[in-house]
Coordinates of C-alpha atoms (C1' of nucleotides) in Angstrom, one line a residue:
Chain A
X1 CA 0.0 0.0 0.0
X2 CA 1.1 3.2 -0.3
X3 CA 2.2 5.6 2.5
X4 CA -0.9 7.1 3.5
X5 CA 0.5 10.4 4.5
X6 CA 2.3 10.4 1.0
X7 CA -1.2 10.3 -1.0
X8 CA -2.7 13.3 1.5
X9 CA -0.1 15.1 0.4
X10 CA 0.4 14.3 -3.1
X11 CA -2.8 13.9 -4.2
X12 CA -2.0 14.9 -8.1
X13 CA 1.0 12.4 -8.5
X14 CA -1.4 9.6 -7.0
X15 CA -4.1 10.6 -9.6
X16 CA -2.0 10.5 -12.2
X17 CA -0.8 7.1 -11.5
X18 CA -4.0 5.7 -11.4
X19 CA -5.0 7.2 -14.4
X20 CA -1.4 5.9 -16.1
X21 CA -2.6 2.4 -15.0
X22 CA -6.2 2.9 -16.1
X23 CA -7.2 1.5 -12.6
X24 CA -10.6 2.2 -11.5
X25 CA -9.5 3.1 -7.9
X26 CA -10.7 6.8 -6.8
X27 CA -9.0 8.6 -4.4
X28 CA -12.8 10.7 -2.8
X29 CA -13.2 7.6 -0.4
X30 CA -9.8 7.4 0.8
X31 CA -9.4 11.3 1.3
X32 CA -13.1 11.9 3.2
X33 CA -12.7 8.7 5.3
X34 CA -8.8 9.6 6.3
X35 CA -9.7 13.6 7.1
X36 CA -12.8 11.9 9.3
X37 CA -10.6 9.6 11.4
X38 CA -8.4 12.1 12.3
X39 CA -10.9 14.1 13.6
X40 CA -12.5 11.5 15.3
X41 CA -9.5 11.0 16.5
X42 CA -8.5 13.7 18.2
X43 CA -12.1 13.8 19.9
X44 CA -11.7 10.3 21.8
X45 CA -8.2 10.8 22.8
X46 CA -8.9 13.9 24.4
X47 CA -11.8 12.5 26.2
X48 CA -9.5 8.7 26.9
X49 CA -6.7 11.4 28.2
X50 CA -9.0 12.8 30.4
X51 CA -10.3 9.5 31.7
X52 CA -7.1 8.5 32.2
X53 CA -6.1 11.4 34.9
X54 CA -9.5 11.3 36.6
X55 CA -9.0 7.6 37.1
X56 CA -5.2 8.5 38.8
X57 CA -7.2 11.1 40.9
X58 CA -9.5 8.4 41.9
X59 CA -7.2 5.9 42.7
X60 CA -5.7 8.2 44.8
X61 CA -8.6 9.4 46.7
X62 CA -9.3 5.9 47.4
X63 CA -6.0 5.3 48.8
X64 CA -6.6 7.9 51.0
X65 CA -10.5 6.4 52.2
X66 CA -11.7 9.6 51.1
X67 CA -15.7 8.8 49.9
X68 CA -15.7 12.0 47.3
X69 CA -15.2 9.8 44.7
X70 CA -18.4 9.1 43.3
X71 CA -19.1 12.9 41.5
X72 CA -16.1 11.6 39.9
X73 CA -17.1 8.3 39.3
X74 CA -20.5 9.2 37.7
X75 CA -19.2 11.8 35.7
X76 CA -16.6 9.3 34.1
X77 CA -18.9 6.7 33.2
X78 CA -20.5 9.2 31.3
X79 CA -17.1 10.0 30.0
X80 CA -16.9 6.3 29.3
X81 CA -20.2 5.9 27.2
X82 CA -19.3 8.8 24.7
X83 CA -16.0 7.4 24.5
X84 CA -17.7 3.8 23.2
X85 CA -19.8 6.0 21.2
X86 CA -16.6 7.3 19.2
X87 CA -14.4 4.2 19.6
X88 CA -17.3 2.1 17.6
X89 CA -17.5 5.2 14.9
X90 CA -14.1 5.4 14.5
X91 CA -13.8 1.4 13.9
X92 CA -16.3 1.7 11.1
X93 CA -14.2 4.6 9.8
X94 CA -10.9 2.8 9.8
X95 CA -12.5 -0.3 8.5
X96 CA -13.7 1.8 5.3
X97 CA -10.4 3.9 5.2
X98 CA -8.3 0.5 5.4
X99 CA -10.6 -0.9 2.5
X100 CA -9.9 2.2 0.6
X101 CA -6.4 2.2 1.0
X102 CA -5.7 -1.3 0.1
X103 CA -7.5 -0.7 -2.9
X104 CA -4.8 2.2 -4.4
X105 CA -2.9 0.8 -6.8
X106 CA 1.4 1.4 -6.7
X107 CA 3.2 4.6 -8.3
X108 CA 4.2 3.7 -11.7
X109 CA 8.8 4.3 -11.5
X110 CA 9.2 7.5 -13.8
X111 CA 11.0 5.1 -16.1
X112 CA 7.9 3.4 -16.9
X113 CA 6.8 4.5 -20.4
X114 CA 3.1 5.6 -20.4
X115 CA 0.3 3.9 -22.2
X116 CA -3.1 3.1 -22.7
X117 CA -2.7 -0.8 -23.6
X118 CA -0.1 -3.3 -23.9
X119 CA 0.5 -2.6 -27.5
X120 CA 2.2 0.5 -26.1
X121 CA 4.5 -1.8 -24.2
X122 CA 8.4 -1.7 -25.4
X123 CA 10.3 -4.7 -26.6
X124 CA 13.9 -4.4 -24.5
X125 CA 16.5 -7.1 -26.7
X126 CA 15.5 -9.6 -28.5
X127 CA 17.5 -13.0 -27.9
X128 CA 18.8 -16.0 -28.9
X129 CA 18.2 -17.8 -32.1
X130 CA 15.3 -18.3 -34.1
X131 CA 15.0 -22.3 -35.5
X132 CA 14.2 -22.7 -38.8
X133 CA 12.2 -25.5 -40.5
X134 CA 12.1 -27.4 -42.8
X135 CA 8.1 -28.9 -42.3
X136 CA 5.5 -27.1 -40.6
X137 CA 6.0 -27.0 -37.0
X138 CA 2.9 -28.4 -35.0
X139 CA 1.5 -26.8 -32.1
X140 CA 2.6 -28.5 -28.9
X141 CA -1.4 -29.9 -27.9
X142 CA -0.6 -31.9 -31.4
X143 CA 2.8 -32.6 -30.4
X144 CA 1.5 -33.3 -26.9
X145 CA -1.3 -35.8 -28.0
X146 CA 0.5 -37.8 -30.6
X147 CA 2.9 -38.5 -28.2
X148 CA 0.9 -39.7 -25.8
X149 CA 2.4 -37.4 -23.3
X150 CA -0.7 -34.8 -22.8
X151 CA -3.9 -35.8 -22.4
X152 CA -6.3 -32.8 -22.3
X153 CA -9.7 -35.5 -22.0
X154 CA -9.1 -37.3 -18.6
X155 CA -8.2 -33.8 -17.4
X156 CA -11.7 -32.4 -18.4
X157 CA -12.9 -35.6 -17.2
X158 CA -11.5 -34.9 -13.7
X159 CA -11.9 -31.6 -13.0
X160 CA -13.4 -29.6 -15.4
X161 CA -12.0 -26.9 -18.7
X162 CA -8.7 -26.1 -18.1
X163 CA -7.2 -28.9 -16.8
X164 CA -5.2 -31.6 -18.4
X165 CA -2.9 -34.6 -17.3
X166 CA 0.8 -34.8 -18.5
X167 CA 2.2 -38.5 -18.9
X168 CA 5.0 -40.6 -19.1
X169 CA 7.8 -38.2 -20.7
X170 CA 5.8 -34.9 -20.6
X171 CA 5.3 -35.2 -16.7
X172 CA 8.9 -36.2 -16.9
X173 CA 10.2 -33.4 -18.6
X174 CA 8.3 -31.0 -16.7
X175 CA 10.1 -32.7 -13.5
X176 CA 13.2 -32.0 -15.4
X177 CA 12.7 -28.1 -16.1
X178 CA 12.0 -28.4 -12.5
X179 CA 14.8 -29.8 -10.8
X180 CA 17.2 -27.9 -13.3
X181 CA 16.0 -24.6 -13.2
X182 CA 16.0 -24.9 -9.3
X183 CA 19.6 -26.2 -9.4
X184 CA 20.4 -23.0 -11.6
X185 CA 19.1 -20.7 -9.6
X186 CA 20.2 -22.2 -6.3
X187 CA 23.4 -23.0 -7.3
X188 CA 24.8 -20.7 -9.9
X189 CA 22.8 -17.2 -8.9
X190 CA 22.7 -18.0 -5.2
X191 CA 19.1 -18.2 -4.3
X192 CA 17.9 -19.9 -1.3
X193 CA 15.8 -22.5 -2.0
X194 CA 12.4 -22.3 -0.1
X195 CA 9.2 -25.5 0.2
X196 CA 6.5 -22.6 1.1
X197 CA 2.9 -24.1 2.1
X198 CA 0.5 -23.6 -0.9
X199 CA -2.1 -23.2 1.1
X200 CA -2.3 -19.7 2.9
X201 CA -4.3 -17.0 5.4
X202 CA -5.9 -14.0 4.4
X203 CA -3.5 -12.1 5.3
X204 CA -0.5 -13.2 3.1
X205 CA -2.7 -12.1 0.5
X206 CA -3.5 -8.8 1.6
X207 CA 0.3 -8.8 1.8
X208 CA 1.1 -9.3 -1.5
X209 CA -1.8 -7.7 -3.3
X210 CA -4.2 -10.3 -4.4
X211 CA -6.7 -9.1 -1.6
X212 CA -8.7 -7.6 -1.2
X213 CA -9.6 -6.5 -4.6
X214 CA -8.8 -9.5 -6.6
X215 CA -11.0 -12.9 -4.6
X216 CA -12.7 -13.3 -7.7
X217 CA -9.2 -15.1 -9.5
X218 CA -8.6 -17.1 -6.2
X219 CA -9.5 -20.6 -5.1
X220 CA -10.6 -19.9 -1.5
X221 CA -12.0 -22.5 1.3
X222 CA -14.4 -20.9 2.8
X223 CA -14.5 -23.2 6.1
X224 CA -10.9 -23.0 6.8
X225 CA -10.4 -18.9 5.6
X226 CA -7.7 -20.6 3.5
X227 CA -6.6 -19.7 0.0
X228 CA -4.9 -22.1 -2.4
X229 CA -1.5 -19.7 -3.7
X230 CA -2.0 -18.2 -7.3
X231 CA 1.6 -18.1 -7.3
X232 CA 4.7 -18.7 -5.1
X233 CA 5.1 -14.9 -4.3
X234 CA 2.4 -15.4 -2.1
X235 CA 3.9 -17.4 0.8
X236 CA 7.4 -16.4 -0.2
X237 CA 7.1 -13.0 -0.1
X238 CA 5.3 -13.3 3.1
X239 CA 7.8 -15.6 5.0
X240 CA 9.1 -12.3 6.4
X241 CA 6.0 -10.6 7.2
X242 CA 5.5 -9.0 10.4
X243 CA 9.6 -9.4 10.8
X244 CA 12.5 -7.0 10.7
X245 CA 15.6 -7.8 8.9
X246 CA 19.0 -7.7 9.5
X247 CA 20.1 -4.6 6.7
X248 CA 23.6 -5.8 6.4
X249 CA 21.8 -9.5 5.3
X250 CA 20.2 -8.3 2.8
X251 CA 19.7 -8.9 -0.5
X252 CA 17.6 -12.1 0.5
X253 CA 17.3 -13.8 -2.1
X254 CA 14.9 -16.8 -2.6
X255 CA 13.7 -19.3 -5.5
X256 CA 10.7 -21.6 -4.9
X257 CA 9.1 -24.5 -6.9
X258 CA 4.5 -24.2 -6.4
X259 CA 2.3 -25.5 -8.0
X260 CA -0.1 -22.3 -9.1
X261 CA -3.8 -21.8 -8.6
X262 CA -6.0 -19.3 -10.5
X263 CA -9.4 -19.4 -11.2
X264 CA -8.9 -17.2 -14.8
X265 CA -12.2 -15.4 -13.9
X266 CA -10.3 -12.2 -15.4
X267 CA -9.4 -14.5 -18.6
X268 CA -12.7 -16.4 -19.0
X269 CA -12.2 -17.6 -22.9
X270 CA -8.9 -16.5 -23.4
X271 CA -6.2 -18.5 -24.3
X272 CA -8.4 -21.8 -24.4
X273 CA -6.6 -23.9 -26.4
X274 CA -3.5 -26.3 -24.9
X275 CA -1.8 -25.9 -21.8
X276 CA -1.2 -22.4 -22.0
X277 CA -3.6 -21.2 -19.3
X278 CA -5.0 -23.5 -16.6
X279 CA -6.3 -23.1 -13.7
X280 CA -3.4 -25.2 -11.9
X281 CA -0.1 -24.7 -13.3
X282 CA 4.1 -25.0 -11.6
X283 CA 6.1 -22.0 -11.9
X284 CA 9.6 -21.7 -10.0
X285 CA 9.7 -18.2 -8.8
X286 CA 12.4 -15.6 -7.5
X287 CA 11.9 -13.4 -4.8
X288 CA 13.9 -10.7 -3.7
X289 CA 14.4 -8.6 -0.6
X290 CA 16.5 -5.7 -0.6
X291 CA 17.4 -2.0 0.0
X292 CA 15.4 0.9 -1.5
X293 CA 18.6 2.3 -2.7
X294 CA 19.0 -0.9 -4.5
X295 CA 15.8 -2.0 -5.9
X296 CA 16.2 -1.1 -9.6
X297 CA 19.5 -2.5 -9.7
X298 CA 18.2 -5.8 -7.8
X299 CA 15.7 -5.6 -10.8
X300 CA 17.8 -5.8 -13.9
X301 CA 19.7 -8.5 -12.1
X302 CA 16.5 -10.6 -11.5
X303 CA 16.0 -10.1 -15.2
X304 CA 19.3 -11.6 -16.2
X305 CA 18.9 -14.3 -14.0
X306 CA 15.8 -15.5 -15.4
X307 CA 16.9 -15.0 -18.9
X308 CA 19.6 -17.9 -18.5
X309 CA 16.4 -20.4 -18.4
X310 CA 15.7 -19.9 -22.4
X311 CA 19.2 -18.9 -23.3
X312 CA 20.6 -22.1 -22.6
X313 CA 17.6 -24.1 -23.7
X314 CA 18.4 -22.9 -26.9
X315 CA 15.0 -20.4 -27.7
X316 CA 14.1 -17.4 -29.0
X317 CA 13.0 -14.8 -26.2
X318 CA 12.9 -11.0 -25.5
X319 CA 12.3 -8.8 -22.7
X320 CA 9.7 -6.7 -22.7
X321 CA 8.8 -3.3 -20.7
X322 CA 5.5 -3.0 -19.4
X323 CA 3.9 0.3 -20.5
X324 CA 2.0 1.9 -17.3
X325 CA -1.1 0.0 -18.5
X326 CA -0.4 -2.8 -18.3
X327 CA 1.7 -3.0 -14.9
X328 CA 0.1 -5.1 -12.2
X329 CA -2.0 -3.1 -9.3
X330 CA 1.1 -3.4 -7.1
X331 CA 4.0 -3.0 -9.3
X332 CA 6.2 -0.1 -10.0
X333 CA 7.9 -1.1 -12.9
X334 CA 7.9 -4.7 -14.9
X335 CA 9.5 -6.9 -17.4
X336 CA 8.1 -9.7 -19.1
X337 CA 10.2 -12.3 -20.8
X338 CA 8.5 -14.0 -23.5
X339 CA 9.6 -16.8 -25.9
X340 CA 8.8 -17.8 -29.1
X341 CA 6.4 -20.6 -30.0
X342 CA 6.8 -21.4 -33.7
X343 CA 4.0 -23.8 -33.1
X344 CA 1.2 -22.3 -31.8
X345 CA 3.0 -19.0 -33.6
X346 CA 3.4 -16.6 -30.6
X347 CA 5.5 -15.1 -27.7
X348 CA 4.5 -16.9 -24.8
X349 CA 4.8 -14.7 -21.3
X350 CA 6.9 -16.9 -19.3
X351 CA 8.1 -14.6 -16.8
X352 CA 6.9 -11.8 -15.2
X353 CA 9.7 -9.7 -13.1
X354 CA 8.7 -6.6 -11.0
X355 CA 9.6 -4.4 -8.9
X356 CA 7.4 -3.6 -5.6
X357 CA 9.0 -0.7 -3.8
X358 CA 7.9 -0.9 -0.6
X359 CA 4.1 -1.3 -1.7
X360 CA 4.4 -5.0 -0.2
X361 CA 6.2 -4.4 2.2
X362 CA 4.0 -1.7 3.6
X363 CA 0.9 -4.2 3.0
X364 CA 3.0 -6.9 5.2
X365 CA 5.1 -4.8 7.0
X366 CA 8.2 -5.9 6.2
X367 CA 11.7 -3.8 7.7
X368 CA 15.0 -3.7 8.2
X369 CA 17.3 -2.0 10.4
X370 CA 20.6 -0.5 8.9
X371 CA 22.1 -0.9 12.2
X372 CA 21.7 -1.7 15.6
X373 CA 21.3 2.1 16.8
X374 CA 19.0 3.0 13.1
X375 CA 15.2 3.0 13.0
X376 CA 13.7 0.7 11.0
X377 CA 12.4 1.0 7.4
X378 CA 10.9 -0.8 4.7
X379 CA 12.1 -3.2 2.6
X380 CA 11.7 -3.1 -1.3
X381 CA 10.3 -6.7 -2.9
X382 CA 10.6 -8.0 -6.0
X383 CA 9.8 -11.5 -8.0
X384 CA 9.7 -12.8 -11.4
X385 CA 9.3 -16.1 -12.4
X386 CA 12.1 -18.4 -13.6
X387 CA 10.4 -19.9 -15.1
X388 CA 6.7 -20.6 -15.5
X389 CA 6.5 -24.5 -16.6
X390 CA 3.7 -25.3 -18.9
X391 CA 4.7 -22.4 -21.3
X392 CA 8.4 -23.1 -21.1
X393 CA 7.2 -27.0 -21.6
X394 CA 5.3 -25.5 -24.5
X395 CA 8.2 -23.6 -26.4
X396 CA 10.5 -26.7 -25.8
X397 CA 8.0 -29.3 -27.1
X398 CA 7.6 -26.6 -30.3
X399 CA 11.3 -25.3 -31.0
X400 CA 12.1 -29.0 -30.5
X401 CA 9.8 -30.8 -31.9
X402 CA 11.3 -33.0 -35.4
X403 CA 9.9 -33.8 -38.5
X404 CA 8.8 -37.6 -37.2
X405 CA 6.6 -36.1 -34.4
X406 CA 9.6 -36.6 -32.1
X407 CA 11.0 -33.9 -29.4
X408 CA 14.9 -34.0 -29.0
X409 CA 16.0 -33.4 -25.3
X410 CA 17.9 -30.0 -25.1
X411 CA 21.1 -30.5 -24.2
X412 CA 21.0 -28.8 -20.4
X413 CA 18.1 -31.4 -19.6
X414 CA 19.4 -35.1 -21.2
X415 CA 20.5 -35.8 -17.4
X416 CA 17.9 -34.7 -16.1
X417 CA 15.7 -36.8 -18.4
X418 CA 17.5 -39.6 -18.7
X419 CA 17.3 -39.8 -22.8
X420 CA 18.0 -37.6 -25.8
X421 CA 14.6 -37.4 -27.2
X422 CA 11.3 -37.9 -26.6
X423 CA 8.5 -41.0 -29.0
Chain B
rG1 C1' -10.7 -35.6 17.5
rG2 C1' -10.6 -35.7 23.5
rA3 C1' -8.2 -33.7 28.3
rG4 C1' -5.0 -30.4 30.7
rA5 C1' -1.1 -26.3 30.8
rG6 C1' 0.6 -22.0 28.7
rU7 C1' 1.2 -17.3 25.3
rU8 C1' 4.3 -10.5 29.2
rG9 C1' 9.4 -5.7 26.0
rG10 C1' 15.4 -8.2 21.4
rC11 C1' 15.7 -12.7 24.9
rC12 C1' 14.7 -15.0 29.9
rG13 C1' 11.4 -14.0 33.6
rA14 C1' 8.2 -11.4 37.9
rG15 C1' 3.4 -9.4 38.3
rC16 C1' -2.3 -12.2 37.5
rU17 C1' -6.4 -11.2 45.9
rG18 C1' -7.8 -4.8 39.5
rG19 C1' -5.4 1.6 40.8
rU20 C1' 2.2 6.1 39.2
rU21 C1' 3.3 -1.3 35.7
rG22 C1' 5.3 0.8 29.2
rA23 C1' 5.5 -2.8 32.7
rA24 C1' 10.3 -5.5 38.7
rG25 C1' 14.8 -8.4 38.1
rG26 C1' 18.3 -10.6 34.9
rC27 C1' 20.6 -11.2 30.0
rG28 C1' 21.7 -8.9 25.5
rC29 C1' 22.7 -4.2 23.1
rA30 C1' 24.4 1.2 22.8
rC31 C1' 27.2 5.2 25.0
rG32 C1' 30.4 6.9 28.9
rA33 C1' 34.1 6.0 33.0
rC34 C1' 38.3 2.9 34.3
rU35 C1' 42.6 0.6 30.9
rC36 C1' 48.3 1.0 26.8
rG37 C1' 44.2 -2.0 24.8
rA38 C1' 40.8 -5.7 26.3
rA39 C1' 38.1 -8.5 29.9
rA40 C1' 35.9 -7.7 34.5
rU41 C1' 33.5 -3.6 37.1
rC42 C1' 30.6 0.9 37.6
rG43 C1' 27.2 4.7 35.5
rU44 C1' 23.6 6.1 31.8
rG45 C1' 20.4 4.7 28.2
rU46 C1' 17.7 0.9 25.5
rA47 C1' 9.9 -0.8 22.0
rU48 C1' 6.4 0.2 18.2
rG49 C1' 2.3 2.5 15.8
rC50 C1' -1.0 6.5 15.4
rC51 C1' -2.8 11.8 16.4
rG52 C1' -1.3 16.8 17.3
rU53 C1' 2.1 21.1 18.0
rG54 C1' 6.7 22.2 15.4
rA55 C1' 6.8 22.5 10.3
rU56 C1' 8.6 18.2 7.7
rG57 C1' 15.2 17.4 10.9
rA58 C1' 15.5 17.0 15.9
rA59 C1' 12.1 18.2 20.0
rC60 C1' 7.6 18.2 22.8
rG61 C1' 2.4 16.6 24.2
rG62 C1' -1.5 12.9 23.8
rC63 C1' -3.6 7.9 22.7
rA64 C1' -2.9 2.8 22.0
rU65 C1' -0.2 -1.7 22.6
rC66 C1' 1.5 -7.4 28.3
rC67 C1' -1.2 -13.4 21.6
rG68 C1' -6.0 -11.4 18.6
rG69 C1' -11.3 -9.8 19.4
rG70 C1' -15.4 -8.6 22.7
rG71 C1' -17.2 -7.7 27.8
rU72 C1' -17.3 -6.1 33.2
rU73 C1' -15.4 -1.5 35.7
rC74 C1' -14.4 5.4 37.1
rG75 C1' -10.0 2.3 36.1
rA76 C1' -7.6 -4.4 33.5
rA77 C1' -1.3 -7.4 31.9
rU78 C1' -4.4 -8.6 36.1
rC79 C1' -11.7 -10.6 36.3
rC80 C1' -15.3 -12.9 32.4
rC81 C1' -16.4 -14.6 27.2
rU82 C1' -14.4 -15.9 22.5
rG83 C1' -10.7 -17.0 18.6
rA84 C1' -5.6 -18.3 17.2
rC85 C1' -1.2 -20.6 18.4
rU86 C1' 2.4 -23.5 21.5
rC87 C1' 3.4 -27.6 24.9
rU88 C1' 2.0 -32.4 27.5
rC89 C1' -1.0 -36.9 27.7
rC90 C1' -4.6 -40.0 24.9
rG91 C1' -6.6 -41.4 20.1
rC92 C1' -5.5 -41.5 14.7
rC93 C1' -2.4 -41.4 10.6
rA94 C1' 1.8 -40.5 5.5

RNA sequence: GGAGAGUUGGCCGAGCUGGUUGAAGGCGCACGACUCGAAAUCGUGUAUGCCGUGAUGAACGGCAUCCGGGGUUCGAAUCCCUGACUCUCCGCCA
């Protein structure tokens, strides 16, 4: 969330921002319901100070076995029952005024280009080389059900659209993007592996964003107030809330294999054919922690780290900047690596890498302390993934994919797989 | 799932027959003294959030916070209700 003092007293930058994102937030609520708690505010505390010295005067009369007490007493319980009076207003205020707040969307960075949609967003580089064939290439649900290694029926059958079962090599090779992107990450850019719950409170989410304005794209058991993760961000992020860092630790870095839940409410008939959007899906995700001074640095970093996914599987990808537009609610500045599909003929979003300020940090109150003797401040937070699986198992089953119908192992998985190709 | 015990400041730990207890004592930490330096010792200090004044630095005043929420009371860490979590025993299980 944003600071709220910040937005009282920069009300045009925070209009403009929400404008820049197109975001339907309104800033009315949040400035009425603020300007009434404080005044609220001030009332009850006067009347809780006063309360508070009558009661010392009382005790001490007591002490003394003085009776003259009661004047006292009866005028403070009526002291008391305005005091409930106000209390009860001013939770219904803060309620509203906490609703309100958590609903503004992060500040845009001043790098951010501005734009209305993402065809306004800028491609960064473009990567790696583009195969070249010499048949058609299939899309990877042909690929997928030839080879016996997707089966998008018994999916359906189990669970509904949107689901689909990967067998024998395909659930194999996804195991093997796994285990070697984790062993990547961990091992050559020195992220610290985490095994989060997938299952989480309310208030991770409220941490990271997702509540309360987005419930609609979240599985949520109602019984329990639990909510299944729509990404590993969630509980990762939010392994630190409530906590106050060491500052000479950070960076933290971290890298996480989840599975992914998301209900796709927001993408109802988009993107319906193959695995490309389900409502369960694994991504192995990056999450940093680190000084403000450092956050855009941190960021370019993250991006390099997750570009050495598709570089050494041999694809075609490109980083993308996010034009204000198309930024998420709580980021302040995005990249999106995509890669190329020849198959189903598109860039496929396989990472999304942002940059949080202290938006999440605020929401979960995350801090660290320079030293012992400083006060302490907010972290900045950022993730991307690294990668998300069924897209990446999409562009390798596509770039890969032979003449025969068979996939040839890229070279960084064959010991992971266990065999060079695939049928 | 059943029964019982517990949850106090960075940590340990008093208070829990309601009234200078934001909270004893100890440890840790910071600064100072002593020392060539250090240890030991002594002294001082050591939470956070919000509101207000100041005007955005510091300072000062107020309110709140003894797991969370509600209640009783002039007044609650202390009494009552409720929720969460931890521990022990029993049951069950991967």
């Amino acid at each position: 969330m944003l600071d709220p003092k910040f937005v009282r007293e920069h009300i045009d930058v925070v209009t403009k921002a929400i404008a820049d994102k197109g975001e339907q937030a309104d800033l009315g609520p949040f400035l009425e319901l603020d300007a009434r708690r404080r005044g609220i505010l001030q009332q009850v505390e006067s009347l809780k100070a006063q309360r508070n010295t009558v009661s010392d005067q009382i005790a001490q009369l007591k002490k003394q076995k003085s009776p003259d007490a009661d004047a006292m007493i009866a005028e403070m319980r009526e002291v008391g029952e305005r005091i409930k009076a106000f209390d009860e207003e001013l939770r219904a205020v803060e309620e509203k005024l906490s609703d309100a707040t958590l609903s503004l969307p992060n500040i845009p960075d001043p790098s951010v280009p501005v734009g209305t949609s993402e065809k306004e967003n800028v491609v960064d580089r473009v990567l790696g080389e583009e195969r070249t064939f010499d048949f058609a290439p299939k899309p990877h649900w042909e690929i997928g059900e030839k080879l016996g290694i997707i089966d998008f029926e018994r999916g359906v059958k189990m669970s509904g659209t949107r689901f689909y079962v990967l067998k024998g090599q395909g659930a194999r090779l996804q195991r093997a993007l796994i285990s070697w992107m984790l062993d990547v990450h961990t091992r050559e850019h020195g992220y610290a592996e985490v095994y989060p719950p997938y299952i989480v409170n309310h208030h991770c989410l409220v941490g990271t964003g997702q509540l309360p304005k987005f419930a609609d794209n979240l599985y949520h058991d109602a019984e329990e107030d639990l909510w299944l993760i729509p990404t590993a961000e969630v509980p990762v992020t939010n392994l630190y809330r409530g906590e106050t860092l060491d500052g000479q630790q950070l960076p933290v870095n971290h890298v996480a294999y989840t599975p992914c839940f998301r209900r796709e409410k927001m993408s109802a008939g988009k993107d319906v054919r193959g695995i490309k959007r389900g409502h369960q899906f694994d991504k192995v995700e990056l999450v940093k922690f680190c000084l403000p001074e450092k956050s855009a640095e941190e960021l370019d970093k993250l991006v390099v780290n997750a570009c050495e996914i598709p570089k050494r599987l041999g694809l075609r990808y490109r980083v993308v900047a996010l034009c204000t537009a198309d930024l998420t609610f709580a980021s302040t500045k995005t990249y999106d690596i995509e890669v190329w599909a020849p198959g189903c003929n598109e860039w496929l979003e396989v990472s999304s890498c942002s940059n949080f300020g202290d938006f999440q940090a605020r929401r979960a109150s995350i801090k660290f302390k320079r030293d012992a003797k400083s006060k302490a401040e907010f972290v900045h937070t950022l993730n991307g993934s690294g990668l998300a699986l069924p897209r990446t198992l999409i562009a390798v089953l596509e770039n890969c994919q032979n003449a025969d119908g068979t996939v040839s192992v890229p070279e960084v998985l064959k010991p992971y797989m266990g065999s060079d190709r695939i049928g």
